[in-house]
PDB file of C-alpha atoms and ligand atoms in Angstrom:
ATOM      1  CA  MET A   1       0.000   0.000   0.000  1.00 55.00           C
ATOM      2  CA  SER A   2       1.534   3.388  -0.976  1.00 56.00           C
ATOM      3  CA  ASN A   3       0.496   6.999  -0.606  1.00 59.00           C
ATOM      4  CA  HIS A   4      -1.560   8.713  -3.281  1.00 56.00           C
ATOM      5  CA  GLY A   5      -2.461  12.337  -2.752  1.00 51.00           C
ATOM      6  CA  GLY A   6      -2.875  11.769   0.960  1.00 50.00           C
ATOM      7  CA  SER A   7      -4.907   8.575   0.637  1.00 66.00           C
ATOM      8  CA  GLN A   8      -3.555   5.053   0.467  1.00 85.00           C
ATOM      9  CA  LEU A   9      -3.077   3.380  -2.908  1.00 93.00           C
ATOM     10  CA  LYS A  10      -4.661  -0.030  -2.656  1.00 96.00           C
ATOM     11  CA  ARG A  11      -3.438  -2.901  -4.801  1.00 97.00           C
ATOM     12  CA  ARG A  12      -6.100  -5.192  -6.217  1.00 97.00           C
ATOM     13  CA  ARG A  13      -5.614  -8.165  -8.520  1.00 97.00           C
ATOM     14  CA  ILE A  14      -8.545  -9.076 -10.736  1.00 98.00           C
ATOM     15  CA  CYS A  15      -8.851 -12.091 -12.987  1.00 97.00           C
ATOM     16  CA  VAL A  16     -11.074 -12.156 -16.101  1.00 97.00           C
ATOM     17  CA  MET A  17     -12.269 -15.655 -16.975  1.00 96.00           C
ATOM     18  CA  GLY A  18     -14.672 -17.331 -19.393  1.00 97.00           C
ATOM     19  CA  TYR A  19     -15.046 -19.454 -22.506  1.00 97.00           C
ATOM     20  CA  SER A  20     -13.098 -18.444 -25.619  1.00 95.00           C
ATOM     21  CA  ARG A  21     -14.291 -15.481 -27.708  1.00 96.00           C
ATOM     22  CA  VAL A  22     -16.720 -14.101 -25.122  1.00 98.00           C
ATOM     23  CA  GLY A  23     -14.930 -10.738 -25.085  1.00 97.00           C
ATOM     24  CA  LYS A  24     -12.562 -11.076 -22.120  1.00 97.00           C
ATOM     25  CA  SER A  25      -9.743  -9.223 -23.900  1.00 96.00           C
ATOM     26  CA  SER A  26     -12.111  -6.666 -25.404  1.00 97.00           C
ATOM     27  CA  LEU A  27     -13.682  -5.691 -22.106  1.00 97.00           C
ATOM     28  CA  THR A  28     -10.287  -5.615 -20.380  1.00 97.00           C
ATOM     29  CA  ILE A  29      -8.793  -3.394 -23.119  1.00 96.00           C
ATOM     30  CA  GLN A  30     -11.892  -1.200 -23.160  1.00 97.00           C
ATOM     31  CA  PHE A  31     -11.500  -0.721 -19.391  1.00 98.00           C
ATOM     32  CA  VAL A  32      -7.718  -0.202 -19.386  1.00 97.00           C
ATOM     33  CA  HIS A  33      -7.189   1.705 -22.663  1.00 95.00           C
ATOM     34  CA  ASN A  34     -10.679   2.972 -23.560  1.00 95.00           C
ATOM     35  CA  ASN A  35     -10.803   1.375 -26.970  1.00 94.00           C
ATOM     36  CA  PHE A  36     -12.311  -1.616 -28.711  1.00 94.00           C
ATOM     37  CA  PRO A  37      -9.752  -3.706 -30.602  1.00 85.00           C
ATOM     38  CA  ASP A  38     -10.740  -4.286 -34.259  1.00 83.00           C
ATOM     39  CA  SER A  39      -9.097  -7.632 -34.758  1.00 84.00           C
ATOM     40  CA  TYR A  40      -9.488 -10.875 -32.862  1.00 81.00           C
ATOM     41  CA  GLU A  41      -6.403 -12.513 -31.381  1.00 82.00           C
ATOM     42  CA  PRO A  42      -6.641 -15.508 -29.051  1.00 82.00           C
ATOM     43  CA  THR A  43      -5.151 -14.721 -25.656  1.00 79.00           C
ATOM     44  CA  ILE A  44      -2.521 -16.821 -23.934  1.00 82.00           C
ATOM     45  CA  ALA A  45      -2.535 -14.681 -20.788  1.00 82.00           C
ATOM     46  CA  ASN A  46      -2.022 -10.948 -20.422  1.00 91.00           C
ATOM     47  CA  THR A  47      -1.659  -8.720 -17.425  1.00 95.00           C
ATOM     48  CA  PHE A  48      -2.629  -5.050 -17.501  1.00 96.00           C
ATOM     49  CA  ASN A  49      -2.000  -2.347 -14.916  1.00 97.00           C
ATOM     50  CA  LYS A  50      -4.272   0.591 -14.294  1.00 97.00           C
ATOM     51  CA  ARG A  51      -4.759   3.336 -11.731  1.00 97.00           C
ATOM     52  CA  PHE A  52      -8.387   3.673 -10.767  1.00 96.00           C
ATOM     53  CA  GLN A  53     -10.458   5.710  -8.355  1.00 95.00           C
ATOM     54  CA  ILE A  54     -13.779   5.091  -6.642  1.00 95.00           C
ATOM     55  CA  ASN A  55     -14.870   8.018  -4.477  1.00 91.00           C
ATOM     56  CA  ASN A  56     -11.825   8.778  -2.319  1.00 90.00           C
ATOM     57  CA  ASN A  57     -10.300   5.334  -2.701  1.00 94.00           C
ATOM     58  CA  HIS A  58      -7.332   5.044  -5.083  1.00 96.00           C
ATOM     59  CA  TYR A  59      -6.290   1.759  -6.624  1.00 97.00           C
ATOM     60  CA  SER A  60      -3.391   0.208  -8.424  1.00 98.00           C
ATOM     61  CA  LEU A  61      -5.101  -2.565 -10.381  1.00 98.00           C
ATOM     62  CA  GLU A  62      -3.574  -5.611 -11.948  1.00 97.00           C
ATOM     63  CA  VAL A  63      -6.029  -7.150 -14.405  1.00 97.00           C
ATOM     64  CA  MET A  64      -5.256 -10.630 -15.681  1.00 96.00           C
ATOM     65  CA  ASP A  65      -6.886 -11.474 -19.014  1.00 95.00           C
ATOM     66  CA  THR A  66      -6.800 -15.266 -19.235  1.00 93.00           C
ATOM     67  CA  ALA A  67      -6.848 -17.681 -22.172  1.00 91.00           C
ATOM     68  CA  GLY A  68     -10.388 -18.931 -22.795  1.00 89.00           C
ATOM     69  CA  GLN A  69     -11.393 -21.842 -20.587  1.00 85.00           C
ATOM     70  CA  ASP A  70     -13.612 -24.781 -21.396  1.00 85.00           C
ATOM     71  CA  GLU A  71     -14.927 -27.699 -19.347  1.00 82.00           C
ATOM     72  CA  TYR A  72     -11.664 -29.596 -19.853  1.00 80.00           C
ATOM     73  CA  SER A  73      -9.072 -26.911 -19.171  1.00 83.00           C
ATOM     74  CA  ILE A  74      -7.163 -27.170 -15.958  1.00 74.00           C
ATOM     75  CA  MET A  75      -7.380 -24.174 -13.670  1.00 76.00           C
ATOM     76  CA  SER A  76      -3.976 -22.487 -13.529  1.00 76.00           C
ATOM     77  CA  SER A  77      -2.541 -22.096 -10.050  1.00 73.00           C
ATOM     78  CA  GLY A  78      -1.667 -18.536 -11.155  1.00 78.00           C
ATOM     79  CA  TYR A  79      -5.346 -17.634 -10.798  1.00 85.00           C
ATOM     80  CA  ASP A  80      -5.365 -18.569  -7.135  1.00 84.00           C
ATOM     81  CA  GLY A  81      -3.793 -15.419  -5.718  1.00 86.00           C
ATOM     82  CA  MET A  82      -6.256 -13.011  -7.280  1.00 94.00           C
ATOM     83  CA  ASP A  83      -8.469 -10.789  -5.128  1.00 95.00           C
ATOM     84  CA  GLY A  84     -11.531 -10.914  -7.353  1.00 96.00           C
ATOM     85  CA  TYR A  85     -12.916 -12.687 -10.410  1.00 96.00           C
ATOM     86  CA  ILE A  86     -14.944 -11.604 -13.416  1.00 98.00           C
ATOM     87  CA  ILE A  87     -16.644 -14.573 -15.099  1.00 98.00           C
ATOM     88  CA  VAL A  88     -17.790 -13.675 -18.611  1.00 98.00           C
ATOM     89  CA  TYR A  89     -20.155 -15.308 -21.089  1.00 98.00           C
ATOM     90  CA  ASP A  90     -21.532 -14.208 -24.454  1.00 98.00           C
ATOM     91  CA  ILE A  91     -25.320 -13.652 -24.343  1.00 98.00           C
ATOM     92  CA  THR A  92     -25.563 -15.142 -27.875  1.00 98.00           C
ATOM     93  CA  ASN A  93     -23.763 -18.372 -26.977  1.00 98.00           C
ATOM     94  CA  ARG A  94     -25.285 -20.924 -24.595  1.00 98.00           C
ATOM     95  CA  LYS A  95     -22.138 -23.014 -24.432  1.00 98.00           C
ATOM     96  CA  SER A  96     -20.258 -20.011 -23.038  1.00 98.00           C
ATOM     97  CA  PHE A  97     -22.938 -19.661 -20.347  1.00 98.00           C
ATOM     98  CA  GLU A  98     -22.679 -23.340 -19.387  1.00 97.00           C
ATOM     99  CA  VAL A  99     -18.902 -23.116 -19.128  1.00 97.00           C
ATOM    100  CA  CYS A 100     -19.340 -20.433 -16.433  1.00 97.00           C
ATOM    101  CA  GLN A 101     -20.701 -23.103 -14.084  1.00 96.00           C
ATOM    102  CA  VAL A 102     -17.610 -25.243 -14.663  1.00 95.00           C
ATOM    103  CA  ILE A 103     -15.338 -22.251 -14.013  1.00 94.00           C
ATOM    104  CA  PHE A 104     -17.307 -21.350 -10.893  1.00 94.00           C
ATOM    105  CA  ASP A 105     -17.030 -24.902  -9.504  1.00 92.00           C
ATOM    106  CA  LYS A 106     -13.310 -25.086 -10.236  1.00 91.00           C
ATOM    107  CA  LEU A 107     -12.738 -21.673  -8.733  1.00 90.00           C
ATOM    108  CA  LEU A 108     -14.378 -22.594  -5.458  1.00 89.00           C
ATOM    109  CA  GLU A 109     -12.493 -25.878  -5.413  1.00 87.00           C
ATOM    110  CA  MET A 110      -9.211 -24.038  -6.005  1.00 87.00           C
ATOM    111  CA  LYS A 111      -9.982 -21.410  -3.382  1.00 85.00           C
ATOM    112  CA  GLY A 112     -10.971 -24.086  -0.914  1.00 82.00           C
ATOM    113  CA  GLU A 113     -14.014 -22.125   0.081  1.00 66.00           C
ATOM    114  CA  SER A 114     -17.259 -23.856   0.881  1.00 66.00           C
ATOM    115  CA  SER A 115     -19.195 -20.683   0.197  1.00 58.00           C
ATOM    116  CA  VAL A 116     -19.053 -18.168  -2.622  1.00 58.00           C
ATOM    117  CA  ASN A 117     -19.345 -15.439   0.008  1.00 66.00           C
ATOM    118  CA  HIS A 118     -15.593 -15.636   0.451  1.00 77.00           C
ATOM    119  CA  VAL A 119     -14.683 -15.295  -3.224  1.00 90.00           C
ATOM    120  CA  PRO A 120     -15.446 -11.812  -4.630  1.00 94.00           C
ATOM    121  CA  MET A 121     -16.806 -12.325  -8.125  1.00 95.00           C
ATOM    122  CA  ILE A 122     -19.224 -11.017 -10.708  1.00 97.00           C
ATOM    123  CA  LEU A 123     -21.021 -12.792 -13.547  1.00 98.00           C
ATOM    124  CA  VAL A 124     -20.977 -10.791 -16.800  1.00 98.00           C
ATOM    125  CA  GLY A 125     -23.158 -11.341 -19.880  1.00 98.00           C
ATOM    126  CA  ASN A 126     -21.176  -9.593 -22.619  1.00 98.00           C
ATOM    127  CA  MET A 127     -22.174  -8.655 -26.217  1.00 98.00           C
ATOM    128  CA  LYS A 128     -25.277  -6.822 -24.998  1.00 98.00           C
ATOM    129  CA  ASP A 129     -25.271  -4.912 -28.315  1.00 98.00           C
ATOM    130  CA  LEU A 130     -26.109  -8.195 -30.104  1.00 98.00           C
ATOM    131  CA  HIS A 131     -29.442  -8.289 -28.266  1.00 94.00           C
ATOM    132  CA  PRO A 132     -31.469  -9.574 -31.304  1.00 96.00           C
ATOM    133  CA  ARG A 133     -29.294 -12.701 -31.344  1.00 98.00           C
ATOM    134  CA  ARG A 134     -29.420 -13.346 -27.617  1.00 98.00           C
ATOM    135  CA  VAL A 135     -30.059 -16.880 -26.358  1.00 98.00           C
ATOM    136  CA  ILE A 136     -29.512 -16.178 -22.664  1.00 98.00           C
ATOM    137  CA  SER A 137     -32.148 -13.894 -21.195  1.00 98.00           C
ATOM    138  CA  VAL A 138     -31.342 -11.266 -18.596  1.00 98.00           C
ATOM    139  CA  GLU A 139     -33.460 -13.276 -16.130  1.00 98.00           C
ATOM    140  CA  GLU A 140     -31.491 -16.467 -16.715  1.00 98.00           C
ATOM    141  CA  GLY A 141     -28.185 -14.664 -16.204  1.00 98.00           C
ATOM    142  CA  ARG A 142     -29.445 -12.940 -13.081  1.00 98.00           C
ATOM    143  CA  LYS A 143     -30.806 -16.184 -11.645  1.00 98.00           C
ATOM    144  CA  GLN A 144     -27.441 -17.873 -12.091  1.00 97.00           C
ATOM    145  CA  ALA A 145     -25.722 -15.020 -10.250  1.00 97.00           C
ATOM    146  CA  THR A 146     -28.340 -15.136  -7.478  1.00 96.00           C
ATOM    147  CA  ASP A 147     -27.747 -18.880  -7.086  1.00 94.00           C
ATOM    148  CA  TRP A 148     -24.045 -18.146  -6.714  1.00 93.00           C
ATOM    149  CA  ASN A 149     -24.747 -15.226  -4.418  1.00 91.00           C
ATOM    150  CA  CYS A 150     -22.742 -12.856  -6.589  1.00 94.00           C
ATOM    151  CA  ASP A 151     -23.373  -9.714  -8.656  1.00 96.00           C
ATOM    152  CA  PHE A 152     -24.554  -9.691 -12.269  1.00 98.00           C
ATOM    153  CA  ILE A 153     -24.134  -7.197 -15.115  1.00 98.00           C
ATOM    154  CA  GLU A 154     -24.721  -7.299 -18.855  1.00 98.00           C
ATOM    155  CA  SER A 155     -22.149  -5.377 -20.887  1.00 98.00           C
ATOM    156  CA  SER A 156     -20.996  -4.430 -24.343  1.00 98.00           C
ATOM    157  CA  ALA A 157     -17.249  -4.101 -24.732  1.00 98.00           C
ATOM    158  CA  LYS A 158     -17.946  -2.826 -28.235  1.00 97.00           C
ATOM    159  CA  ASN A 159     -20.114   0.081 -27.059  1.00 98.00           C
ATOM    160  CA  ASN A 160     -18.285   0.583 -23.768  1.00 98.00           C
ATOM    161  CA  GLU A 161     -21.500  -0.149 -21.889  1.00 98.00           C
ATOM    162  CA  ASN A 162     -21.208  -1.095 -18.207  1.00 98.00           C
ATOM    163  CA  ILE A 163     -17.485  -1.846 -18.488  1.00 98.00           C
ATOM    164  CA  ARG A 164     -16.424   0.514 -15.707  1.00 98.00           C
ATOM    165  CA  GLU A 165     -19.351  -0.755 -13.624  1.00 98.00           C
ATOM    166  CA  ILE A 166     -18.077  -4.350 -13.841  1.00 98.00           C
ATOM    167  CA  PHE A 167     -14.725  -3.439 -12.326  1.00 98.00           C
ATOM    168  CA  GLU A 168     -16.211  -1.010  -9.829  1.00 98.00           C
ATOM    169  CA  THR A 169     -18.626  -3.663  -8.590  1.00 97.00           C
ATOM    170  CA  VAL A 170     -15.982  -6.346  -8.110  1.00 97.00           C
ATOM    171  CA  ILE A 171     -13.602  -3.895  -6.384  1.00 97.00           C
ATOM    172  CA  LYS A 172     -16.352  -2.827  -4.000  1.00 96.00           C
ATOM    173  CA  LYS A 173     -17.062  -6.486  -3.241  1.00 95.00           C
ATOM    174  CA  ILE A 174     -13.373  -7.090  -2.470  1.00 95.00           C
ATOM    175  CA  ASP A 175     -13.321  -3.992  -0.284  1.00 95.00           C
ATOM    176  CA  LYS A 176     -16.464  -5.057   1.556  1.00 92.00           C
ATOM    177  CA  ASP A 177     -14.718  -8.262   2.577  1.00 89.00           C
ATOM    178  CA  LEU A 178     -11.680  -6.231   3.672  1.00 90.00           C
ATOM    179  CA  GLY A 179     -13.748  -3.696   5.609  1.00 88.00           C
ATOM    180  CA  VAL A 180     -12.884  -0.743   3.338  1.00 88.00           C
ATOM    181  CA  SER A 181     -15.588   1.907   3.410  1.00 82.00           C
ATOM    182  CA  HIS A 182     -17.152   3.296   0.236  1.00 81.00           C
ATOM    183  CA  ASP A 183     -19.210   6.129   1.578  1.00 71.00           C
ATOM    184  CA  SER A 184     -18.832   9.265  -0.516  1.00 57.00           C
ATOM    185  CA  LYS A 185     -16.953  11.071   2.236  1.00 51.00           C
ATOM    186  CA  GLY A 186     -14.083   8.626   1.792  1.00 43.00           C
ATOM    187  CA  GLU A 187     -12.600   5.761   3.668  1.00 42.00           C
ATOM    188  CA  LYS A 188     -13.146   5.176   7.338  1.00 41.00           C
ATOM    189  CA  CYS A 189     -10.591   2.420   7.504  1.00 37.00           C
ATOM    190  CA  SER A 190      -8.166   0.926   5.037  1.00 38.00           C
ATOM    191  CA  VAL A 191      -7.456  -2.659   5.895  1.00 39.00           C
ATOM    192  CA  MET A 192      -5.440  -4.392   3.149  1.00 38.00           C
TER     193      MET A 192
HETATM  194  N1  LIG B   1     -20.547  -7.168 -30.992  1.00 68.90           N
HETATM  195  C1  LIG B   1     -19.638  -7.353 -30.031  1.00 68.90           C
HETATM  196  N2  LIG B   1     -18.511  -8.023 -30.289  1.00 68.90           N
HETATM  197  C2  LIG B   1     -17.622  -8.190 -29.277  1.00 68.90           C
HETATM  198  C3  LIG B   1     -17.859  -7.687 -27.978  1.00 68.90           C
HETATM  199  N3  LIG B   1     -16.797  -8.028 -27.203  1.00 68.90           N
HETATM  200  C4  LIG B   1     -15.959  -8.711 -27.987  1.00 68.90           C
HETATM  201  N4  LIG B   1     -16.431  -8.812 -29.248  1.00 68.90           N
HETATM  202  C5  LIG B   1     -15.818  -9.513 -30.400  1.00 68.90           C
HETATM  203  O1  LIG B   1     -15.765 -10.892 -30.093  1.00 68.90           O
HETATM  204  C6  LIG B   1     -14.550 -11.487 -30.551  1.00 68.90           C
HETATM  205  C7  LIG B   1     -13.804 -12.112 -29.381  1.00 68.90           C
HETATM  206  O2  LIG B   1     -13.403 -11.066 -28.504  1.00 68.90           O
HETATM  207  P1  LIG B   1     -12.152 -11.233 -27.512  1.00 68.90           P
HETATM  208  O3  LIG B   1     -12.139 -10.038 -26.639  1.00 68.90           O
HETATM  209  O4  LIG B   1     -10.904 -11.526 -28.258  1.00 68.90           O
HETATM  210  O5  LIG B   1     -12.607 -12.527 -26.735  1.00 68.90           O
HETATM  211  P2  LIG B   1     -11.785 -13.382 -25.663  1.00 68.90           P
HETATM  212  O6  LIG B   1     -12.779 -13.929 -24.716  1.00 68.90           O
HETATM  213  O7  LIG B   1     -10.670 -12.579 -25.066  1.00 68.90           O
HETATM  214  O8  LIG B   1     -11.200 -14.532 -26.600  1.00 68.90           O
HETATM  215  P3  LIG B   1     -10.036 -15.634 -26.232  1.00 68.90           P
HETATM  216  O9  LIG B   1      -8.759 -14.884 -26.010  1.00 68.90           O
HETATM  217  O10 LIG B   1      -9.988 -16.522 -27.434  1.00 68.90           O
HETATM  218  O11 LIG B   1     -10.472 -16.394 -25.024  1.00 68.90           O
HETATM  219  C8  LIG B   1     -13.772 -10.358 -31.241  1.00 68.90           C
HETATM  220  O12 LIG B   1     -14.030 -10.414 -32.616  1.00 68.90           O
HETATM  221  C9  LIG B   1     -14.359  -9.099 -30.631  1.00 68.90           C
HETATM  222  O13 LIG B   1     -14.270  -7.991 -31.505  1.00 68.90           O
HETATM  223  C10 LIG B   1     -19.077  -6.969 -27.731  1.00 68.90           C
HETATM  224  O14 LIG B   1     -19.383  -6.496 -26.637  1.00 68.90           O
HETATM  225  N5  LIG B   1     -19.938  -6.836 -28.794  1.00 68.90           N
END
């Protein structure tokens, strides 16, 4: 933790997971660099750094964009030390939605937690702009997140819709577990 304009700079590590081609890289790049990449390139694994602010809390974020997972891929031990997880599916692709359950199960197994309450995460239905082609309804996505006791957002990396909100929500969830306040007057305590 370092000083930033009088308030502490908090380090948070966030992992973006999901089936291949759901938009993990696109939403990460939209968040970090404010643009939507034109071409598709499969990701091996990329880490991005970004300074971010929510109210009076300042963050140094490390965002890990992972290679697409499927039901057979082995969970990398490198994902274990992350503070929060963004699990992404494509609203036009049911397979990508089903793979989220596999990722969720493996994540909890890896974390050794019996309850999702101890693993800050958010379920994201990306490609919201392709609404006419959707096969996963908002209700179905939300129900899944409710079953997991986590947050839910639909986004469009292409249109930069709800991208900041995804990261803000998962950071707030991490902070809640750490006892960091998010009232608009600033932090009351800053446990790391
Ligand atoms: N219409 C639309 N296309 C998107 C959106 N997000 C990503 N794409 C497109 O979907 C394709 C896959 O996007 P990526 O961001 O590379 O997906 P990924 O999940 O990182 O893919 P892998 O690295 O293979 O796992 C690309 O052609 C993107 O341009 C979105 O919100 N809307």
